[in-house]
XYZ file of C-alpha atoms in Angstrom:
618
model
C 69.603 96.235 38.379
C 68.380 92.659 38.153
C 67.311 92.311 41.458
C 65.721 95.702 41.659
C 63.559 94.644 38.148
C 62.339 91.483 40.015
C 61.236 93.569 43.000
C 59.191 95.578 40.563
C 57.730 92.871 38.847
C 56.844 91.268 41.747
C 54.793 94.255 42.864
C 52.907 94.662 39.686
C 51.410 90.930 39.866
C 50.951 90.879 43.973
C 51.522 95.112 45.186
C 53.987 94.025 47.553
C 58.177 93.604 47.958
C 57.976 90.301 49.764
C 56.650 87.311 48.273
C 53.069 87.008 49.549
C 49.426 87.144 48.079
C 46.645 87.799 50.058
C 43.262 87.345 49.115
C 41.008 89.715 49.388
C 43.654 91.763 47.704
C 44.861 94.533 49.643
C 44.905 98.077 48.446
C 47.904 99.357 46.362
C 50.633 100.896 49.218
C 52.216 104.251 47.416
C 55.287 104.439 49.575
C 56.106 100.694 49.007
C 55.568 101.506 45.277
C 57.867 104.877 45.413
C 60.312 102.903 47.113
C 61.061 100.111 44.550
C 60.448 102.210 41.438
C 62.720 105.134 42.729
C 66.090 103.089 42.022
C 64.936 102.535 38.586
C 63.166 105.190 37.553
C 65.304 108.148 39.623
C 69.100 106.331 39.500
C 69.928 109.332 41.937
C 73.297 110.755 40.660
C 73.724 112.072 37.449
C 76.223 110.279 36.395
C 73.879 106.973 36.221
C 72.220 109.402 32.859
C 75.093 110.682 31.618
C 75.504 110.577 28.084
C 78.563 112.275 26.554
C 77.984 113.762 23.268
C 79.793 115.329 20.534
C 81.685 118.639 21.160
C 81.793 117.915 25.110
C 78.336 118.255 25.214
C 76.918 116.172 28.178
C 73.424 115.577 28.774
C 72.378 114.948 32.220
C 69.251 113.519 33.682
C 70.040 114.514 37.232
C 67.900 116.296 39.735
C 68.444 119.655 38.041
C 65.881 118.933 35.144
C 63.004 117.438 37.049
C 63.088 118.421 41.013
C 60.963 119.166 43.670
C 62.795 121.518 44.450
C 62.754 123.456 41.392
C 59.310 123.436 41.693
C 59.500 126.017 44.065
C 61.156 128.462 41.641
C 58.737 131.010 39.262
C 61.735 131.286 37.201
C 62.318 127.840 36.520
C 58.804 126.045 36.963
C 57.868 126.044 33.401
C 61.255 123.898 32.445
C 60.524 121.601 35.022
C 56.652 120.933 34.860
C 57.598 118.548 31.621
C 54.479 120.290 30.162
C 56.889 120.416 26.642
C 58.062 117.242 27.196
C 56.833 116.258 23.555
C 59.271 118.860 22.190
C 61.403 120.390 24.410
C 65.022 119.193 25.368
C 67.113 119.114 28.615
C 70.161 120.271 26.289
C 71.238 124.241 27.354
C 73.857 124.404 24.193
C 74.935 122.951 21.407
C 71.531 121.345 20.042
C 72.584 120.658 16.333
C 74.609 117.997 16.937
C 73.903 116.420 19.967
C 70.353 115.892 19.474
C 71.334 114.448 15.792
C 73.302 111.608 17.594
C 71.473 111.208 20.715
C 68.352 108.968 21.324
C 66.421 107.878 24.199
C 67.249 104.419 25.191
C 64.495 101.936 26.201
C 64.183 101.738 29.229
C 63.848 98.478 30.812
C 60.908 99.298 33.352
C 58.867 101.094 30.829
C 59.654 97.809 29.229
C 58.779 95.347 31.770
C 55.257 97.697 32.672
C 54.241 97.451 29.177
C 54.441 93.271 28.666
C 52.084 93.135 32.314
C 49.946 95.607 31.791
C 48.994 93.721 28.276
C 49.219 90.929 29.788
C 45.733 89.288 29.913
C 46.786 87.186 33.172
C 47.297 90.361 34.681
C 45.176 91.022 38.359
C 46.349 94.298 39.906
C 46.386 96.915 37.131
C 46.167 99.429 39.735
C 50.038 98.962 41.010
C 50.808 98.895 36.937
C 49.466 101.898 36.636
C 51.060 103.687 39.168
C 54.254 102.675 37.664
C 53.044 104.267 34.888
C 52.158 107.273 36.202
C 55.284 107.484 38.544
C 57.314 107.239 35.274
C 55.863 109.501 32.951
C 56.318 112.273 36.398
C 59.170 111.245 37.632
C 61.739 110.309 34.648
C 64.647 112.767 34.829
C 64.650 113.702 31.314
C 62.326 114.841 28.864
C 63.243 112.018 26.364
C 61.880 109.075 28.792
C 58.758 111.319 29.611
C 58.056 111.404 26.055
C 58.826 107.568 25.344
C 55.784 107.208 28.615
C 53.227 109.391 26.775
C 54.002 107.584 23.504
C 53.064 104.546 24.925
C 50.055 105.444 26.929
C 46.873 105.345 24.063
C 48.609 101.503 23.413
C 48.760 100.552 27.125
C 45.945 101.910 28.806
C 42.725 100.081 27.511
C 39.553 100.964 29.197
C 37.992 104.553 30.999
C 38.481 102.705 34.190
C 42.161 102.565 33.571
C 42.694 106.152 32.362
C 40.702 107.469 34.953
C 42.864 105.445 37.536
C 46.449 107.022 35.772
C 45.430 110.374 35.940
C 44.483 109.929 39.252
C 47.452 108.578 40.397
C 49.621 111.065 38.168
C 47.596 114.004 39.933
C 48.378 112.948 43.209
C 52.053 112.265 42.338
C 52.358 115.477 40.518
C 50.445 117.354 43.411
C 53.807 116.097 45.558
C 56.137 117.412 43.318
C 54.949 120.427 42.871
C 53.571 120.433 39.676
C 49.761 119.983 39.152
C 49.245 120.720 35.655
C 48.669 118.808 32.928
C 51.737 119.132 30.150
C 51.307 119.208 26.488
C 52.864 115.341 26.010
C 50.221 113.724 28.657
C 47.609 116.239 26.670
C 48.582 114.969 23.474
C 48.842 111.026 24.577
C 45.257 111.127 26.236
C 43.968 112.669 23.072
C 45.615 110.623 20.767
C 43.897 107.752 23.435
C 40.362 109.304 22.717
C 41.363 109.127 18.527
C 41.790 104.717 19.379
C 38.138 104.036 18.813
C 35.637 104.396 16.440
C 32.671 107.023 16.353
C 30.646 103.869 17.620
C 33.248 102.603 19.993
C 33.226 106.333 21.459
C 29.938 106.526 21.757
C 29.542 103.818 23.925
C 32.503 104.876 25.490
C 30.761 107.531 26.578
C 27.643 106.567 27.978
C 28.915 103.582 29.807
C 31.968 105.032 31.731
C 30.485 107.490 33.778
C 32.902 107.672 36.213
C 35.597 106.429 38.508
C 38.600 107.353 41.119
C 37.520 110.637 41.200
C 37.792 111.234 37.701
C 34.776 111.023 34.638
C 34.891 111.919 30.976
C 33.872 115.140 31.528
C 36.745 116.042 33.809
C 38.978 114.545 31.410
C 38.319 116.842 28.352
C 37.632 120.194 30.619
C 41.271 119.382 31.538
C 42.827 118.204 28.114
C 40.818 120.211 25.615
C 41.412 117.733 22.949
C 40.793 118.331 19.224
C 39.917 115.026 17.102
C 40.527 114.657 13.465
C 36.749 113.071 12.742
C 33.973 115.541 12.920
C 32.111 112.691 14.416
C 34.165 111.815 16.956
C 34.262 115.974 17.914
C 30.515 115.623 18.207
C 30.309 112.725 20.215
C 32.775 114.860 22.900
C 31.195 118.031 22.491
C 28.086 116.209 23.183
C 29.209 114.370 26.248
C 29.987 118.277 27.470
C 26.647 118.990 26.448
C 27.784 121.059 24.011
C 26.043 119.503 20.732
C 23.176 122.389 20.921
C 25.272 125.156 20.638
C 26.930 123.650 17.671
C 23.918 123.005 15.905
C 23.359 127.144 16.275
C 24.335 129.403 13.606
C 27.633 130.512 13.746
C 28.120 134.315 14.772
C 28.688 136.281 11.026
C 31.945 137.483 10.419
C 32.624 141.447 10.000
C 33.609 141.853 6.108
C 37.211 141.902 5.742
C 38.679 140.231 8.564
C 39.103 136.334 7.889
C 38.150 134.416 11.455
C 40.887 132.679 12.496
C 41.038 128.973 13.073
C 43.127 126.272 14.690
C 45.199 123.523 12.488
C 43.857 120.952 14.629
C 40.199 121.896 14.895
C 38.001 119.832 12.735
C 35.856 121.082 9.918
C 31.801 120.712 10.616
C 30.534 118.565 8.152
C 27.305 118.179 6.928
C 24.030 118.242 9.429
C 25.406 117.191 13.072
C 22.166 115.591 13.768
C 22.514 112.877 10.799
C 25.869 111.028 12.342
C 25.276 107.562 13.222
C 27.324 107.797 15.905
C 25.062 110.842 17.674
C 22.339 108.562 17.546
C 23.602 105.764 19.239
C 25.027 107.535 21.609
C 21.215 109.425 22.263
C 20.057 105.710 22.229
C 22.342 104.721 24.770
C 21.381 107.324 27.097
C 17.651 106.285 26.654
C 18.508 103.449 28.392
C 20.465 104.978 31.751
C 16.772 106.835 31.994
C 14.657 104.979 30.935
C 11.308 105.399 33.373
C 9.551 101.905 33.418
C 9.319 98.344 32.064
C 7.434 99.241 29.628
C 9.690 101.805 28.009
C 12.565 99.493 28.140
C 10.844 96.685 26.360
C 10.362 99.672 23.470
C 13.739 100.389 23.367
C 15.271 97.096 23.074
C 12.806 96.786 20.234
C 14.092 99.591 18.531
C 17.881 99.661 19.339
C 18.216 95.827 20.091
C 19.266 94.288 23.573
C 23.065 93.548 23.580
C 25.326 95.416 25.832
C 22.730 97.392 27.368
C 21.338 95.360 30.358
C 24.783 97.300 32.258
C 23.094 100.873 31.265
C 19.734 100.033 32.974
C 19.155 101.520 36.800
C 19.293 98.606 39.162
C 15.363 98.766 39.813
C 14.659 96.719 36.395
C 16.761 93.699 37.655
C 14.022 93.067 39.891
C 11.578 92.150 36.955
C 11.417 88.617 35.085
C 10.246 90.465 31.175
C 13.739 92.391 31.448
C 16.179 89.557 32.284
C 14.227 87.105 29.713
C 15.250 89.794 26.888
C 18.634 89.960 27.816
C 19.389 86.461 28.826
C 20.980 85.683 24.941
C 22.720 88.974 25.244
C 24.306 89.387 28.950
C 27.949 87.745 29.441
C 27.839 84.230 30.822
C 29.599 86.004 34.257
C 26.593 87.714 34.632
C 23.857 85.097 34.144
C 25.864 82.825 36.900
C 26.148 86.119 39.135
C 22.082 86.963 38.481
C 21.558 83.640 39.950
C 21.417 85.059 43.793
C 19.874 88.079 43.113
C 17.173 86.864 41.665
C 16.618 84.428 44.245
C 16.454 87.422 46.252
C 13.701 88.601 44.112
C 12.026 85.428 44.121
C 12.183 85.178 40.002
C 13.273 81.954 40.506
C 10.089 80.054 41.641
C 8.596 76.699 40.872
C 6.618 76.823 36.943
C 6.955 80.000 36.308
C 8.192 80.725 33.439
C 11.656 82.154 33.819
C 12.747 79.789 35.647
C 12.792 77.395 33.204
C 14.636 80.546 30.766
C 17.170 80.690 32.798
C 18.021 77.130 33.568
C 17.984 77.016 29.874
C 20.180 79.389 29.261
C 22.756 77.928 31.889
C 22.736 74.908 29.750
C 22.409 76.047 26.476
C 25.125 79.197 26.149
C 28.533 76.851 27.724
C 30.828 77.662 24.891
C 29.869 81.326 26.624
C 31.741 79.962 29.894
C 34.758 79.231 27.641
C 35.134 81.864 26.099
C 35.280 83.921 29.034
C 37.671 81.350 30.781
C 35.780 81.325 34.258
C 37.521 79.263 36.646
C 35.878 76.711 38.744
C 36.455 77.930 41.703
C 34.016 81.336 41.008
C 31.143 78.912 39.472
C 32.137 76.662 42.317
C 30.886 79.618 45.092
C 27.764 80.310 43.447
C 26.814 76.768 43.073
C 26.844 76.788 46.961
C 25.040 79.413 47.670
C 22.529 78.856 45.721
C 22.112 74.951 47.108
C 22.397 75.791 50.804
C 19.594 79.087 50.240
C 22.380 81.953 50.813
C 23.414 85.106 49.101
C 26.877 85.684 50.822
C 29.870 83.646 52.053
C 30.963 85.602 54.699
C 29.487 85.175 57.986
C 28.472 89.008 58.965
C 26.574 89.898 55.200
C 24.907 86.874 55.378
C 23.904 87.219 58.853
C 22.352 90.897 57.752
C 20.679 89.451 54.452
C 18.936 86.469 56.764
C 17.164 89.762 59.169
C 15.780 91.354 55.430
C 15.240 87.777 54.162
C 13.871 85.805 56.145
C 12.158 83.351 53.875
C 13.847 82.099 50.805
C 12.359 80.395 48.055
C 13.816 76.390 47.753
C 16.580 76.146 45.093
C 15.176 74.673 41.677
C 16.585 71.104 40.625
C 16.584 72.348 36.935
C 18.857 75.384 37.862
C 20.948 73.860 40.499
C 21.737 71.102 37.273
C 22.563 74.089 35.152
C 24.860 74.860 37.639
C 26.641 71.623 38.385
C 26.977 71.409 34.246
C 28.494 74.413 34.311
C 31.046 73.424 37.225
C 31.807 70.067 35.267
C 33.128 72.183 31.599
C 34.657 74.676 33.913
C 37.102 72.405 34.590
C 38.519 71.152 30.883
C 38.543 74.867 28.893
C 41.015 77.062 31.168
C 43.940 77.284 29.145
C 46.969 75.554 30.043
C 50.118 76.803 31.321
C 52.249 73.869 30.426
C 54.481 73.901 33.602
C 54.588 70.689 35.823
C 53.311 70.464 38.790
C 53.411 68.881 42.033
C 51.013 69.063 44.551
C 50.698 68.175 48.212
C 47.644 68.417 50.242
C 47.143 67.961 53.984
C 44.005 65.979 54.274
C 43.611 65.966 58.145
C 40.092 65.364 59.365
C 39.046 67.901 60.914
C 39.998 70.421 57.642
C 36.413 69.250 56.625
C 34.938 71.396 59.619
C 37.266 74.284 59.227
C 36.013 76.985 57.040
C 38.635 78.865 54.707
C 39.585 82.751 55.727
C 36.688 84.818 55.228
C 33.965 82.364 53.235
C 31.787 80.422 55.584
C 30.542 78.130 52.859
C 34.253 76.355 51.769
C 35.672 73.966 54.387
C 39.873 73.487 53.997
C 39.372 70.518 52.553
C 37.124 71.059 49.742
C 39.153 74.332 48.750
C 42.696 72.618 48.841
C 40.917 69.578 47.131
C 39.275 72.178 44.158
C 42.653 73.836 43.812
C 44.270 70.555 43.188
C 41.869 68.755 41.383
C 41.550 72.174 38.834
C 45.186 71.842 38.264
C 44.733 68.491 37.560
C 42.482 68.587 34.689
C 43.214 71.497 32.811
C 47.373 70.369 33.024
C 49.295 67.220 31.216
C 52.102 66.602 34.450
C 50.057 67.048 37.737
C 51.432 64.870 40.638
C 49.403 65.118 43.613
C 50.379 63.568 46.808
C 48.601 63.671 50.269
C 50.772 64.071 53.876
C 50.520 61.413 56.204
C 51.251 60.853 60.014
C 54.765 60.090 59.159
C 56.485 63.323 58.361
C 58.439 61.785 55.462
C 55.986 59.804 53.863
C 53.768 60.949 51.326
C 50.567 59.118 49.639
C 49.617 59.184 45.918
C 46.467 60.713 45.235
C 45.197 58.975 43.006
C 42.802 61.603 39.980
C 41.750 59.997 37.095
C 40.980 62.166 33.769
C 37.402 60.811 33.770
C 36.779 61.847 37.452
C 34.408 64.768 37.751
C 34.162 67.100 41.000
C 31.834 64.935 43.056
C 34.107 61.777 42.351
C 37.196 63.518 43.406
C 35.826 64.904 46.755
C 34.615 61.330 47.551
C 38.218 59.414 46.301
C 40.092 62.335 48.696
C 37.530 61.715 51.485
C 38.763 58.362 51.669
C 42.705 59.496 52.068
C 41.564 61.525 55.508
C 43.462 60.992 58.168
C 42.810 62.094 62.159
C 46.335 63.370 62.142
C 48.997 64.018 59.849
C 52.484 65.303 59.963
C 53.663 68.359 57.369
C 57.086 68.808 55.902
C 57.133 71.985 53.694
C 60.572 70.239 52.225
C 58.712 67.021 52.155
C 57.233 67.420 48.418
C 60.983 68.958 47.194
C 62.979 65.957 48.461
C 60.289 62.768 47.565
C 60.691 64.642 43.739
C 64.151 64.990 43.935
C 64.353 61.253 44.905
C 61.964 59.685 42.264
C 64.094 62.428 40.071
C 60.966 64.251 38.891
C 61.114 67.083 36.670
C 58.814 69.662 38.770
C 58.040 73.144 37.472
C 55.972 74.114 40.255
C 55.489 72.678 43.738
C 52.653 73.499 45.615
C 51.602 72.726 49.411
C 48.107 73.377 50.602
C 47.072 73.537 54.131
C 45.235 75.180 57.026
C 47.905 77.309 58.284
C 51.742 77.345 57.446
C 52.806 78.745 61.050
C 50.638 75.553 62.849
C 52.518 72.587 60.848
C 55.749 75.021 60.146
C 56.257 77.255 63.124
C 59.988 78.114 62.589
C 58.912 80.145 60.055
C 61.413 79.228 57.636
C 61.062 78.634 54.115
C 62.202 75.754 52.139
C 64.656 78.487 50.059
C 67.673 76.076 50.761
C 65.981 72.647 49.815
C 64.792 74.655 46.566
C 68.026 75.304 45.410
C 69.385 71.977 46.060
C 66.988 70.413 43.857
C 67.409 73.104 41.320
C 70.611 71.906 40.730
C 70.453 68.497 40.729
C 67.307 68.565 38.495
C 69.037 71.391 36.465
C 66.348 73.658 36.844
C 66.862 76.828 37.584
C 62.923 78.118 37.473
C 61.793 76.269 39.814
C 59.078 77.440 41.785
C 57.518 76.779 45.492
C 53.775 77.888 46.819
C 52.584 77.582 49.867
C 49.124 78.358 50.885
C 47.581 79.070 53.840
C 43.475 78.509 53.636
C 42.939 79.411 57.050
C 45.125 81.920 58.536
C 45.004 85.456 57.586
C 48.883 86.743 58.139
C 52.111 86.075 56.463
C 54.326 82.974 58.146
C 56.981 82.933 56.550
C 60.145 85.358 57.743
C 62.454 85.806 54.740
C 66.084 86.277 56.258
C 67.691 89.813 55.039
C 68.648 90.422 51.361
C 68.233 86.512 50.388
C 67.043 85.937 47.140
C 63.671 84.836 47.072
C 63.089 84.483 43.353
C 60.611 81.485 42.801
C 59.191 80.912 46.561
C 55.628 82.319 46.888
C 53.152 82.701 49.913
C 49.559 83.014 49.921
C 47.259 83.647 51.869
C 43.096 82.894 51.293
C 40.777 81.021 48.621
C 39.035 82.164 45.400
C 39.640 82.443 41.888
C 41.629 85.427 42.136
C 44.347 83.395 43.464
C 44.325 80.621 40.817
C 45.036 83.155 38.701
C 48.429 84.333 40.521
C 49.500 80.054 40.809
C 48.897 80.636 36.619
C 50.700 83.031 36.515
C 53.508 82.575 38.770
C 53.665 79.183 36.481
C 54.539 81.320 33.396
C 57.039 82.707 34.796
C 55.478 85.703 34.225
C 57.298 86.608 37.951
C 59.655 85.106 39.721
């Protein structure tokens, strides 16, 4: 069971069974997902369920109560669909006292889902939601289906992430059999609706149009649901487009005969047109039509700018009196990200005035950048682009964008210094992870000519120098070593606190060396000699299979340190800038608990060193 639980948690932080992150990430892989969840989720014989209860009763989670193959039976599809899942039972006799005694035990997937999915380190929701889904479809009894759609309003947090459940539970449910849409996963989605506030739904509303094949529309045609507020009912009825027939008179009722009407259904209240909430969300939709500058500038005047610049059509981006109403208002993502675009649209062009905005507004909204804990590494990118004139990092979009654009306008100095203050607080406000850390980088000459995988603007040696130095500042116990051309020797490199990025590329520029010899084990044993309490080791080069082409991982130097340290988290990473396959072969059921392969550079994979750090997988 242990083993299997790592597997799984392992797939929700990098959607795959083995060890290794690639960056770009790869798209989630259903059958590898199926086949770890299955011995978890579907135990396979009864017996693994079996629960023995009073009178001789036994209750069974086995095949019988949730099949495909019962699918296949009229008679029996309505017990198997889970559609009463909320209140039905898988008992066939004695219900009195067996479901007094009985209750559904936690179960330690649904368990291990829930703390990733709310976990804000999280990066692939899309393999956490598939557990998700493949749980609340595929749990043998109606107990654990319930204890799924109990959790789902608290787990799921956005449209983007509801829409992607019920897509995957469609297509899972599609497989077994069983398309519909049962009264627990109608209830949960309702009660998910009844989270937010009339003015949370609203914008709910307007903004999420739609995604993975699913919108808001589709969602209530399918669930139906019934809110307690009368507000909240509008709002939905409106997003159906339904507000105008509720604003007709009702149809009079023949004398005698009382109408009837649902428990559930909310009473109308007052004038429909008065709530608060129906006129933001009107408002809202103003601005996802709006016709012309001009009109926008009126509506920001009367409904105010924040949180709509993402409801305009793309057109208005292309105009300098737009973006200098919503620079105090747009997320400090977003103003780094307009930088290219608008370079594009040549908005960025010596004295005029917003230019001189939006350099501004680089410097003047940082505590923006910490808030939102941007790494580096992104503001890093954009930095370069803008500086050498280019709009993408990889080598075939930016070869298109130079044919449309042939002339660009020359970077700003006031922006570019926006920039570069932005890279320098970037490096001191990312939260800490507290681990230790021990880095090794391969500083071989010619790494400074060789471009990391898919981004024609990062050499090797500037990424494995960014990754390092990152670490370095925002952590208390960073060791960072360089290899050298003797394979057991390893040079100090030497970071001070005070350093900022430019002084650290020119301090590692001076540790280059023609050609050096790499040790993967290198790093494990000089720390297990200087008896160093390491958390997390970390080697950085060009490719793994060039300076380690047996293909074998350190796994047995790692637990030799391990227990001479008396460590038993200890963790290994090994990144490949370069090279765009896995090199490591992992032999046969070996346990490969805290060794991790990556492949690629960006910020997405800072995030999975974090945190693999934590602990958060292993």
């Amino acid at each position: 069971m242990e083993t299997a639980l790592k597997k799984v948690q392992r797939f929700l932080y990098l959607g795959s069974d083995v060890p290794f992150a690639f960056d770009p990430p790869k798209a989630l892989d259903l059958e590898t997902g199926k086949s770890l969840l299955a011995p978890l989720v579907k135990p396979g014989v009864a017996t693994e369920h079996k629960v023995e209860a009073p009178g001789n009763v036994a209750v069974v989670g086995s095949s019988k109560s949730h099949s495909k193959k019962a699918g296949k039976q009229p008679v029996d599809k309505q017990k198997t669909t889970g559609k009463d899942a909320a209140g039905s039972t898988d008992v066939t006799a004695s219900k009195g006292a067996a479901e007094s005694t009985i209750k559904p035990v936690p179960s330690p997937i649904l368990a291990m889902i829930g703390t990733t999915i709310t976990n804000k380190a999280l990066r692939r929701t899309d393999e956490c939601l598939f557990a998700l889904a493949y749980c609340a479809r595929e749990f043998p009894t109606s107990e654990e289906r319930h204890e799924v759609y109990q959790l789902l309003p608290k787990l799921i947090r956005t449209s983007a992430e509801l829409f992607m459940f019920l897509s995957y539970y469609t297509q899972l449910a599609t497989q077994s059999g069983h398309a519909g849409f049962g009264h627990g996963l109608r209830k949960a989605v309702t009660h998910w609706y009844e989270r937010f506030t009339p003015f949370e739904l609203a914008e709910l509303l307007v903004r999420d149009i739609s995604s993975s094949g699913w919108s808001h529309k589709d969602v209530v045609a399918k669930v139906h649901p019934k809110l307690a507020s009368p507000e909240k009912q509008l709002l939905i009825d409106s997003a159906m487009k339904r507000s105008s027939q509720l604003q007709q008179k009702q149809t009079p009722v023949r004398k005698g005969k009382k109408k009837a009407t649902s428990n559930n259904a909310p009473e109308a209240k007052g004038d429909p047109s008065t709530s608060k909430a129906l006129k933001r969300y009107q408002a809202l939709l103003q601005f996802r039509s709006a016709p012309n500058v001009t009109s926008v500038l009126e509506l920001v005047k009367q409904h105010g700018a924040k949180g709509t610049m993402s409801l305009l059509p793309k057109h208005f981006r292309r105009s300098a009196k737009v973006w200098e109403v919503f620079y105090p208002h747009v997320s400090y993502r977003e103003l780094l990200h307009a930088v290219l675009p608008m370079q594009d649209y040549r908005l960025l062009e010596e004295g005029e005035p917003n230019a001189d905005k939006f350099a501004e507004m680089l410097a003047k909204r940082l505590d923006a950048l910490e808030t939102e804990q941007i790494h580096p590494i992104e503001v890093q990118q954009i930095a370069k682009l803008y500086r050498s004139n280019k709009r993408y990092s990889s080598l075939v979009k930016e070869s298109i964008h130079h044919i449309q654009q042939p002339e660009m306008l020359p970077p700003l100095k006031q922006v570019l210094d926006g920039l570069n203050l932005a890279l320098d607080r970037s490096f001191t406000h990312h939260p800490k992870t507290g681990a230790r850390y021990y880095i090794a980088l391969d500083l071989r000459t010619l790494h400074d000519r060789k471009k990391t995988l898919f981004n024609e603007m990062t050499s090797c040696f500037q990424a494995s120098v960014m990754l390092a130095f990152s670490i370095f500042k925002r952590e208390k116990h960073v060791t960072v070593v360089a290899f050298t051309d003797n394979v057991t020797t390893l040079t100090p490199v030497a970071f001070e606190p005070t350093m900022g990025w430019e002084q650290a590329i020119e301090h590692c520029v001076g540790l280059m060396l023609p050609k050096t010899k790499v040790s993967l084990a290198a790093p494990i044993k000089q720390a297990e000699t200087q008896k160093l309490k390491v958390d997390v080791f970390i080697t950085i080069t060009d490719s793994l299979i060039r300076v380690h082409p047996t293909r074998i991982p350190p796994l047995t130097e790692m637990q030799e340190y391990r227990k001479k340290a008396k460590l038993n988290l200890s963790r290994y990473v090994a990144i490949s800038l370069h090279r765009h396959e896995p090199s490591f072969e992992f032999p046969q059921d070996a346990d490969v608990g805290g060794m991790l392969e990556m492949v690629g550079y960006s910020a997405n994979n800072a995030k999975i060193i974090e945190a693999f750090a934590k602990n958060l997988f292993f």
